[in-house]
Short mmCIF file of N, CA and C and ligand atoms in Angstrom, two decimals:
data_model
loop_
_atom_site.label_atom_id
_atom_site.label_comp_id
_atom_site.label_asym_id
_atom_site.label_seq_id
_atom_site.Cartn_x
_atom_site.Cartn_y
_atom_site.Cartn_z
N MET A 1 51.22 -4.75 -22.52
CA MET A 1 51.84 -5.06 -21.22
C MET A 1 50.75 -5.52 -20.24
N PRO A 2 50.89 -6.70 -19.62
CA PRO A 2 49.84 -7.16 -18.68
C PRO A 2 49.78 -6.29 -17.42
N LEU A 3 48.58 -6.21 -16.88
CA LEU A 3 48.39 -5.43 -15.66
C LEU A 3 48.46 -6.36 -14.46
N HIS A 4 49.02 -5.85 -13.38
CA HIS A 4 49.11 -6.63 -12.15
C HIS A 4 48.19 -5.98 -11.10
N TRP A 5 47.25 -6.75 -10.58
CA TRP A 5 46.30 -6.24 -9.59
C TRP A 5 46.69 -6.75 -8.20
N THR A 6 46.63 -5.86 -7.23
CA THR A 6 46.92 -6.30 -5.86
C THR A 6 46.13 -5.46 -4.85
N SER A 7 45.91 -6.05 -3.67
CA SER A 7 45.31 -5.32 -2.56
C SER A 7 46.35 -5.08 -1.47
N ALA A 8 47.53 -5.61 -1.68
CA ALA A 8 48.59 -5.51 -0.67
C ALA A 8 49.14 -4.09 -0.60
N LEU A 9 49.38 -3.66 0.62
CA LEU A 9 49.87 -2.29 0.82
C LEU A 9 51.35 -2.23 1.20
N ASP A 10 51.92 -3.40 1.51
CA ASP A 10 53.30 -3.39 2.04
C ASP A 10 54.32 -2.81 1.05
N ALA A 11 54.11 -3.05 -0.25
CA ALA A 11 55.09 -2.55 -1.22
C ALA A 11 54.66 -1.23 -1.86
N LEU A 12 53.53 -0.69 -1.38
CA LEU A 12 52.99 0.52 -2.02
C LEU A 12 53.84 1.75 -1.70
N ASP A 13 54.19 2.48 -2.74
CA ASP A 13 54.91 3.75 -2.58
C ASP A 13 53.83 4.84 -2.46
N TRP A 14 53.66 5.39 -1.26
CA TRP A 14 52.56 6.33 -1.01
C TRP A 14 52.74 7.62 -1.79
N GLU A 15 53.98 7.98 -2.06
CA GLU A 15 54.26 9.17 -2.89
C GLU A 15 53.75 8.92 -4.31
N GLU A 16 53.95 7.69 -4.79
CA GLU A 16 53.50 7.35 -6.15
C GLU A 16 51.97 7.37 -6.23
N LEU A 17 51.33 6.90 -5.15
CA LEU A 17 49.86 6.93 -5.12
C LEU A 17 49.37 8.37 -5.13
N SER A 18 50.03 9.22 -4.35
CA SER A 18 49.66 10.64 -4.30
C SER A 18 49.84 11.27 -5.69
N ALA A 19 50.92 10.91 -6.37
CA ALA A 19 51.19 11.44 -7.71
C ALA A 19 50.13 10.97 -8.71
N LEU A 20 49.66 9.73 -8.53
CA LEU A 20 48.59 9.21 -9.41
C LEU A 20 47.33 10.07 -9.28
N TYR A 21 46.96 10.42 -8.04
CA TYR A 21 45.75 11.23 -7.85
C TYR A 21 45.92 12.64 -8.41
N ARG A 22 47.14 13.17 -8.30
CA ARG A 22 47.38 14.52 -8.86
C ARG A 22 47.26 14.47 -10.38
N ALA A 23 47.80 13.39 -10.97
CA ALA A 23 47.84 13.28 -12.43
C ALA A 23 46.47 12.99 -13.01
N ALA A 24 45.62 12.24 -12.28
CA ALA A 24 44.36 11.72 -12.86
C ALA A 24 43.48 12.77 -13.55
N PRO A 25 43.13 13.93 -13.02
CA PRO A 25 43.40 14.40 -11.66
C PRO A 25 42.23 14.12 -10.73
N LEU A 26 42.58 13.86 -9.47
CA LEU A 26 41.53 13.72 -8.45
C LEU A 26 41.97 14.43 -7.16
N GLY A 27 42.71 15.51 -7.33
CA GLY A 27 43.04 16.34 -6.18
C GLY A 27 44.40 16.04 -5.55
N ASP A 28 44.71 16.88 -4.60
CA ASP A 28 45.98 16.81 -3.90
C ASP A 28 45.79 16.02 -2.62
N LYS A 29 46.18 14.78 -2.63
CA LYS A 29 46.00 13.93 -1.45
C LYS A 29 47.38 13.59 -0.89
N SER A 30 47.61 13.88 0.37
CA SER A 30 48.95 13.69 0.92
C SER A 30 49.25 12.20 1.07
N PRO A 31 50.52 11.81 0.91
CA PRO A 31 50.90 10.41 1.09
C PRO A 31 50.48 9.88 2.46
N GLN A 32 50.65 10.68 3.51
CA GLN A 32 50.30 10.21 4.85
C GLN A 32 48.78 10.04 4.99
N GLY A 33 48.02 10.98 4.40
CA GLY A 33 46.56 10.87 4.44
C GLY A 33 46.09 9.63 3.68
N LEU A 34 46.72 9.37 2.55
CA LEU A 34 46.35 8.18 1.76
C LEU A 34 46.67 6.90 2.52
N LYS A 35 47.77 6.93 3.23
CA LYS A 35 48.14 5.73 4.02
C LYS A 35 47.06 5.44 5.06
N THR A 36 46.60 6.50 5.73
CA THR A 36 45.52 6.33 6.72
C THR A 36 44.26 5.80 6.05
N ALA A 37 43.89 6.42 4.91
CA ALA A 37 42.63 6.05 4.25
C ALA A 37 42.68 4.62 3.70
N PHE A 38 43.74 4.27 3.03
CA PHE A 38 43.82 2.94 2.42
C PHE A 38 43.98 1.84 3.48
N THR A 39 44.70 2.16 4.55
CA THR A 39 44.90 1.16 5.60
C THR A 39 43.57 0.83 6.28
N HIS A 40 42.67 1.82 6.36
CA HIS A 40 41.39 1.60 7.02
C HIS A 40 40.29 1.13 6.07
N SER A 41 40.62 0.93 4.82
CA SER A 41 39.61 0.51 3.84
C SER A 41 39.60 -1.01 3.73
N MET A 42 38.42 -1.61 3.87
CA MET A 42 38.33 -3.06 3.84
C MET A 42 38.73 -3.61 2.47
N PHE A 43 38.36 -2.89 1.41
CA PHE A 43 38.70 -3.34 0.05
C PHE A 43 39.48 -2.25 -0.67
N ARG A 44 40.48 -2.66 -1.43
CA ARG A 44 41.23 -1.69 -2.23
C ARG A 44 41.92 -2.45 -3.34
N PHE A 45 42.12 -1.76 -4.44
CA PHE A 45 42.86 -2.35 -5.56
C PHE A 45 43.88 -1.36 -6.07
N LEU A 46 45.06 -1.88 -6.31
CA LEU A 46 46.14 -1.10 -6.91
C LEU A 46 46.51 -1.84 -8.19
N VAL A 47 46.64 -1.09 -9.28
CA VAL A 47 46.91 -1.72 -10.57
C VAL A 47 48.26 -1.22 -11.09
N TYR A 48 49.12 -2.17 -11.42
CA TYR A 48 50.47 -1.83 -11.89
C TYR A 48 50.67 -2.32 -13.31
N GLU A 49 51.44 -1.52 -14.05
CA GLU A 49 51.90 -1.98 -15.36
C GLU A 49 53.42 -1.81 -15.37
N ASP A 50 54.11 -2.89 -15.58
CA ASP A 50 55.57 -2.86 -15.62
C ASP A 50 56.14 -2.16 -14.37
N GLY A 51 55.54 -2.43 -13.22
CA GLY A 51 56.04 -1.88 -11.95
C GLY A 51 55.55 -0.48 -11.63
N ALA A 52 54.82 0.15 -12.56
CA ALA A 52 54.34 1.52 -12.32
C ALA A 52 52.84 1.49 -12.00
N LEU A 53 52.45 2.30 -11.01
CA LEU A 53 51.05 2.37 -10.60
C LEU A 53 50.24 3.10 -11.67
N VAL A 54 49.19 2.46 -12.19
CA VAL A 54 48.38 3.10 -13.25
C VAL A 54 46.92 3.28 -12.84
N GLY A 55 46.51 2.67 -11.73
CA GLY A 55 45.13 2.84 -11.30
C GLY A 55 44.98 2.44 -9.83
N ALA A 56 43.96 3.02 -9.19
CA ALA A 56 43.73 2.70 -7.77
C ALA A 56 42.29 3.02 -7.40
N GLY A 57 41.83 2.37 -6.36
CA GLY A 57 40.49 2.65 -5.83
C GLY A 57 40.31 1.88 -4.54
N ARG A 58 39.32 2.33 -3.74
CA ARG A 58 39.11 1.67 -2.44
C ARG A 58 37.65 1.72 -2.05
N ALA A 59 37.29 0.88 -1.09
CA ALA A 59 35.95 0.90 -0.51
C ALA A 59 36.06 0.78 0.99
N LEU A 60 35.42 1.72 1.66
CA LEU A 60 35.34 1.71 3.12
C LEU A 60 34.08 0.92 3.44
N ALA A 61 34.22 -0.18 4.17
CA ALA A 61 33.06 -1.05 4.37
C ALA A 61 33.00 -1.55 5.81
N ASP A 62 31.76 -1.84 6.28
CA ASP A 62 31.63 -2.32 7.66
C ASP A 62 31.39 -3.82 7.73
N GLY A 63 31.36 -4.49 6.55
CA GLY A 63 31.26 -5.94 6.55
C GLY A 63 29.84 -6.48 6.49
N ILE A 64 28.84 -5.61 6.58
CA ILE A 64 27.46 -6.11 6.52
C ILE A 64 26.48 -5.12 5.90
N ASP A 65 26.57 -3.85 6.31
CA ASP A 65 25.53 -2.92 5.92
C ASP A 65 25.92 -2.02 4.75
N CYS A 66 27.04 -1.35 4.91
CA CYS A 66 27.34 -0.29 3.94
C CYS A 66 28.78 -0.35 3.44
N ALA A 67 28.95 -0.22 2.15
CA ALA A 67 30.29 -0.08 1.56
C ALA A 67 30.30 1.21 0.76
N TYR A 68 31.31 2.00 0.98
CA TYR A 68 31.42 3.30 0.33
C TYR A 68 32.65 3.29 -0.59
N ILE A 69 32.39 3.38 -1.88
CA ILE A 69 33.47 3.34 -2.88
C ILE A 69 33.99 4.75 -3.13
N CYS A 70 35.30 4.89 -3.13
CA CYS A 70 35.87 6.23 -3.36
C CYS A 70 37.29 6.15 -3.90
N ASP A 71 37.81 7.33 -4.22
CA ASP A 71 39.20 7.46 -4.68
C ASP A 71 39.50 6.57 -5.89
N ILE A 72 38.60 6.57 -6.86
CA ILE A 72 38.83 5.82 -8.10
C ILE A 72 39.61 6.72 -9.06
N ALA A 73 40.75 6.25 -9.48
CA ALA A 73 41.55 7.06 -10.42
C ALA A 73 42.40 6.17 -11.32
N VAL A 74 42.51 6.63 -12.55
CA VAL A 74 43.30 5.94 -13.57
C VAL A 74 44.26 6.97 -14.16
N LEU A 75 45.48 6.59 -14.36
CA LEU A 75 46.47 7.49 -14.96
C LEU A 75 45.95 7.92 -16.34
N PRO A 76 46.10 9.21 -16.71
CA PRO A 76 45.56 9.67 -18.00
C PRO A 76 45.97 8.79 -19.19
N SER A 77 47.21 8.29 -19.18
CA SER A 77 47.68 7.44 -20.30
C SER A 77 46.87 6.16 -20.43
N HIS A 78 46.18 5.76 -19.35
CA HIS A 78 45.43 4.50 -19.35
C HIS A 78 43.92 4.71 -19.29
N GLN A 79 43.49 5.98 -19.29
CA GLN A 79 42.04 6.24 -19.26
C GLN A 79 41.43 5.85 -20.61
N GLY A 80 40.18 5.43 -20.55
CA GLY A 80 39.48 5.05 -21.78
C GLY A 80 39.82 3.65 -22.25
N THR A 81 40.50 2.88 -21.40
CA THR A 81 40.87 1.51 -21.80
C THR A 81 40.07 0.45 -21.04
N GLY A 82 39.10 0.90 -20.25
CA GLY A 82 38.28 -0.05 -19.50
C GLY A 82 38.80 -0.29 -18.08
N LEU A 83 39.88 0.37 -17.73
CA LEU A 83 40.48 0.13 -16.40
C LEU A 83 39.61 0.68 -15.27
N GLY A 84 39.03 1.87 -15.48
CA GLY A 84 38.16 2.45 -14.46
C GLY A 84 36.96 1.54 -14.22
N ARG A 85 36.38 1.05 -15.31
CA ARG A 85 35.24 0.12 -15.19
C ARG A 85 35.65 -1.10 -14.37
N GLU A 86 36.80 -1.65 -14.69
CA GLU A 86 37.28 -2.87 -14.00
C GLU A 86 37.53 -2.60 -12.51
N LEU A 87 38.07 -1.43 -12.21
CA LEU A 87 38.33 -1.08 -10.80
C LEU A 87 37.02 -1.03 -10.01
N VAL A 88 36.04 -0.32 -10.56
CA VAL A 88 34.76 -0.19 -9.84
C VAL A 88 34.07 -1.56 -9.77
N SER A 89 34.12 -2.33 -10.86
CA SER A 89 33.47 -3.65 -10.87
C SER A 89 34.07 -4.55 -9.81
N ARG A 90 35.38 -4.52 -9.68
CA ARG A 90 36.01 -5.37 -8.67
C ARG A 90 35.65 -4.93 -7.26
N LEU A 91 35.55 -3.61 -7.05
CA LEU A 91 35.17 -3.11 -5.71
C LEU A 91 33.71 -3.47 -5.41
N VAL A 92 32.86 -3.39 -6.44
CA VAL A 92 31.45 -3.77 -6.25
C VAL A 92 31.37 -5.26 -5.92
N GLU A 93 32.11 -6.08 -6.64
CA GLU A 93 32.12 -7.53 -6.41
C GLU A 93 32.59 -7.82 -4.98
N ALA A 94 33.68 -7.15 -4.57
CA ALA A 94 34.23 -7.36 -3.23
C ALA A 94 33.22 -6.93 -2.16
N SER A 95 32.37 -5.95 -2.51
CA SER A 95 31.42 -5.39 -1.54
C SER A 95 30.08 -6.13 -1.53
N ARG A 96 29.91 -7.12 -2.42
CA ARG A 96 28.65 -7.87 -2.48
C ARG A 96 28.30 -8.43 -1.11
N GLY A 97 27.03 -8.42 -0.77
CA GLY A 97 26.61 -8.88 0.56
C GLY A 97 26.29 -7.69 1.45
N HIS A 98 26.90 -6.54 1.18
CA HIS A 98 26.51 -5.33 1.91
C HIS A 98 25.13 -4.90 1.42
N ARG A 99 24.33 -4.32 2.32
CA ARG A 99 22.97 -3.94 1.92
C ARG A 99 22.97 -2.80 0.93
N LYS A 100 23.98 -1.94 1.02
CA LYS A 100 24.08 -0.89 0.01
C LYS A 100 25.54 -0.56 -0.26
N ILE A 101 25.78 -0.25 -1.53
CA ILE A 101 27.11 0.17 -1.97
C ILE A 101 26.90 1.59 -2.48
N ILE A 102 27.54 2.55 -1.82
CA ILE A 102 27.25 3.94 -2.17
C ILE A 102 28.51 4.66 -2.66
N LEU A 103 28.30 5.75 -3.33
CA LEU A 103 29.41 6.62 -3.73
C LEU A 103 28.83 7.95 -4.15
N TYR A 104 29.67 8.95 -4.29
CA TYR A 104 29.25 10.17 -4.99
C TYR A 104 30.33 10.47 -6.02
N ALA A 105 29.87 10.99 -7.15
CA ALA A 105 30.77 11.22 -8.28
C ALA A 105 31.31 12.64 -8.29
N VAL A 106 32.46 12.82 -8.88
CA VAL A 106 32.91 14.17 -9.23
C VAL A 106 31.84 14.70 -10.20
N PRO A 107 31.38 15.96 -10.00
CA PRO A 107 30.35 16.49 -10.91
C PRO A 107 30.77 16.31 -12.37
N GLY A 108 29.89 15.70 -13.15
CA GLY A 108 30.18 15.46 -14.56
C GLY A 108 30.56 14.01 -14.84
N LYS A 109 30.87 13.24 -13.79
CA LYS A 109 31.28 11.84 -13.97
C LYS A 109 30.16 10.86 -13.64
N GLU A 110 28.95 11.39 -13.42
CA GLU A 110 27.86 10.52 -12.99
C GLU A 110 27.59 9.40 -14.00
N ALA A 111 27.70 9.72 -15.30
CA ALA A 111 27.35 8.73 -16.34
C ALA A 111 28.26 7.52 -16.28
N PHE A 112 29.52 7.74 -15.88
CA PHE A 112 30.46 6.62 -15.75
C PHE A 112 29.91 5.59 -14.76
N TYR A 113 29.38 6.07 -13.63
CA TYR A 113 28.86 5.16 -12.60
C TYR A 113 27.49 4.61 -12.98
N GLU A 114 26.70 5.40 -13.68
CA GLU A 114 25.39 4.91 -14.12
C GLU A 114 25.57 3.69 -15.02
N LYS A 115 26.61 3.74 -15.87
CA LYS A 115 26.88 2.60 -16.76
C LYS A 115 27.24 1.34 -15.98
N LEU A 116 27.68 1.54 -14.74
CA LEU A 116 28.08 0.40 -13.92
C LEU A 116 26.98 -0.03 -12.95
N GLY A 117 25.77 0.52 -13.15
CA GLY A 117 24.62 0.05 -12.38
C GLY A 117 24.23 0.92 -11.21
N PHE A 118 24.94 2.02 -10.97
CA PHE A 118 24.59 2.90 -9.85
C PHE A 118 23.42 3.80 -10.24
N ALA A 119 22.49 3.99 -9.28
CA ALA A 119 21.35 4.88 -9.49
C ALA A 119 21.44 6.05 -8.52
N ARG A 120 20.87 7.17 -8.91
CA ARG A 120 20.94 8.36 -8.05
C ARG A 120 20.13 8.15 -6.77
N MET A 121 20.65 8.65 -5.64
CA MET A 121 19.94 8.57 -4.37
C MET A 121 19.10 9.84 -4.20
N ASN A 122 17.89 9.67 -3.71
CA ASN A 122 17.01 10.83 -3.55
C ASN A 122 17.31 11.64 -2.30
N THR A 123 17.84 10.98 -1.28
CA THR A 123 17.93 11.66 0.02
C THR A 123 19.36 11.74 0.55
N ALA A 124 20.36 11.52 -0.32
CA ALA A 124 21.75 11.57 0.16
C ALA A 124 22.07 12.97 0.68
N MET A 125 22.77 13.03 1.79
CA MET A 125 23.16 14.31 2.39
C MET A 125 24.57 14.17 2.95
N ALA A 126 25.24 15.29 3.15
CA ALA A 126 26.61 15.21 3.64
C ALA A 126 27.00 16.45 4.41
N ILE A 127 27.93 16.24 5.32
CA ILE A 127 28.61 17.36 5.96
C ILE A 127 30.06 17.31 5.50
N PHE A 128 30.47 18.25 4.70
CA PHE A 128 31.86 18.33 4.26
C PHE A 128 32.63 19.19 5.25
N GLN A 129 33.93 18.93 5.35
CA GLN A 129 34.77 19.76 6.22
C GLN A 129 34.66 21.22 5.79
N ASN A 130 34.61 21.43 4.46
CA ASN A 130 34.46 22.78 3.92
C ASN A 130 33.18 22.82 3.09
N GLN A 131 32.05 23.13 3.76
CA GLN A 131 30.73 23.08 3.09
C GLN A 131 30.66 24.09 1.94
N ALA A 132 31.21 25.29 2.17
CA ALA A 132 31.11 26.34 1.14
C ALA A 132 31.84 25.90 -0.13
N GLN A 133 33.01 25.31 0.05
CA GLN A 133 33.78 24.84 -1.11
C GLN A 133 33.05 23.70 -1.83
N ALA A 134 32.39 22.82 -1.05
CA ALA A 134 31.65 21.71 -1.65
C ALA A 134 30.48 22.22 -2.48
N VAL A 135 29.85 23.31 -2.01
CA VAL A 135 28.77 23.94 -2.78
C VAL A 135 29.35 24.51 -4.08
N GLU A 136 30.46 25.22 -3.92
CA GLU A 136 31.11 25.87 -5.08
C GLU A 136 31.51 24.84 -6.14
N ARG A 137 31.97 23.67 -5.68
CA ARG A 137 32.45 22.64 -6.62
C ARG A 137 31.34 21.75 -7.16
N GLY A 138 30.13 22.00 -6.70
CA GLY A 138 28.99 21.28 -7.27
C GLY A 138 28.64 19.97 -6.60
N TYR A 139 29.20 19.73 -5.40
CA TYR A 139 28.88 18.48 -4.69
C TYR A 139 27.60 18.61 -3.86
N LEU A 140 27.37 19.82 -3.35
CA LEU A 140 26.24 20.05 -2.44
C LEU A 140 25.34 21.14 -2.98
N GLN A 141 24.05 21.06 -2.62
CA GLN A 141 23.16 22.18 -2.87
C GLN A 141 23.42 23.23 -1.80
N ALA A 142 23.20 24.48 -2.13
CA ALA A 142 23.37 25.54 -1.13
C ALA A 142 22.36 25.30 -0.01
N PRO A 143 22.75 25.52 1.25
CA PRO A 143 21.82 25.29 2.35
C PRO A 143 20.58 26.18 2.24
N ARG A 144 19.42 25.60 2.64
CA ARG A 144 18.18 26.38 2.59
C ARG A 144 18.17 27.37 3.74
N GLU A 145 17.52 28.50 3.52
CA GLU A 145 17.52 29.54 4.56
C GLU A 145 16.83 29.07 5.82
N ASP A 146 15.70 28.36 5.63
CA ASP A 146 14.99 27.84 6.80
C ASP A 146 14.86 26.33 6.66
N PRO A 147 15.84 25.57 7.17
CA PRO A 147 15.84 24.13 6.97
C PRO A 147 14.67 23.42 7.62
N ALA A 148 13.97 24.06 8.55
CA ALA A 148 12.85 23.39 9.21
C ALA A 148 11.66 23.25 8.27
N LYS A 149 11.62 24.07 7.21
CA LYS A 149 10.44 24.04 6.32
C LYS A 149 10.60 22.99 5.23
C1 COA B 1 36.64 8.48 -14.32
C2 COA B 1 37.69 7.44 -14.60
C3 COA B 1 37.99 6.64 -13.34
C4 COA B 1 37.15 6.49 -15.67
O1 COA B 1 38.10 5.47 -15.92
P1 COA B 1 38.45 5.06 -17.41
O2 COA B 1 39.40 3.92 -17.36
O3 COA B 1 38.89 6.27 -18.15
O4 COA B 1 37.04 4.60 -17.95
P2 COA B 1 36.67 3.26 -18.76
O5 COA B 1 37.57 3.19 -19.95
O6 COA B 1 36.69 2.10 -17.85
O7 COA B 1 35.18 3.58 -19.21
C5 COA B 1 34.09 2.75 -18.89
C6 COA B 1 32.85 3.35 -19.47
O8 COA B 1 32.57 4.60 -18.85
C7 COA B 1 32.54 5.65 -19.82
N1 COA B 1 33.16 6.82 -19.23
C8 COA B 1 34.44 6.98 -18.88
N2 COA B 1 34.65 8.20 -18.37
C9 COA B 1 33.45 8.82 -18.41
C10 COA B 1 32.99 10.12 -18.03
N3 COA B 1 33.83 11.01 -17.51
N4 COA B 1 31.69 10.41 -18.21
C11 COA B 1 30.85 9.51 -18.75
N5 COA B 1 31.22 8.26 -19.14
C12 COA B 1 32.49 7.93 -18.96
C13 COA B 1 33.34 5.13 -20.99
O9 COA B 1 32.97 5.75 -22.20
C14 COA B 1 32.99 3.67 -20.97
O10 COA B 1 31.72 3.47 -21.56
P3 COA B 1 31.42 2.19 -22.51
O11 COA B 1 31.61 0.99 -21.62
O12 COA B 1 30.03 2.41 -22.94
O13 COA B 1 32.46 2.24 -23.60
C15 COA B 1 39.02 8.04 -15.14
O14 COA B 1 38.75 8.76 -16.30
C16 COA B 1 39.73 8.94 -14.14
O15 COA B 1 40.57 8.47 -13.37
N6 COA B 1 39.39 10.24 -14.15
C17 COA B 1 40.03 11.22 -13.25
C18 COA B 1 39.70 10.95 -11.79
C19 COA B 1 38.20 10.87 -11.55
O16 COA B 1 37.43 11.73 -11.97
N7 COA B 1 37.79 9.78 -10.87
C20 COA B 1 36.41 9.54 -10.60
C21 COA B 1 36.00 10.24 -9.39
S1 COA B 1 34.24 10.22 -9.19
#
């Protein structure tokens, strides 16, 4: 069955997108939250097979300096078919011209991105809404007792 790629959001069923992320799995993302995130993303791809959403991803970009790729997910039935690679490759292509294209991986998925040309950053840092949970899930190092040192 041929895949249909689009960046258009007008026909997107946000509940279906939310279900895709739950199934992938990539967490519980509310339809309304996804609408906000995808609407504000300069680049995004939605992949359909026979009218059903099978993959999605987006990049938040400022048009010159930085593009941040996130929310890459493929339905389990379609994983391992090259679709994830194609999604990231298209977002990287769309983001060309930006001085840096950044992302962070779900712990354990780093090799997927390394195969696509991403290298580890030495000084990446983040403030998560829930820092303790981010530490627990392996996204952040535990804060140092004396950060000034
Ligand atoms: C991670 C994910 C997007 C990969 O998509 P996919 O369509 O299954 O992957 P592809 O078939 O395009 O694989 C491309 C390459 O990456 C490799 N790869 C795929 N998943 C991998 C993983 N978890 N770890 C290491 N390598 C991986 C494949 O073996 C393949 O390598 P090859 O080109 O040498 O054969 C998909 O499995 C998924 O949606 N997972 C759940 C959600 C998630 O974790 N998203 C990523 C958030 S960081």
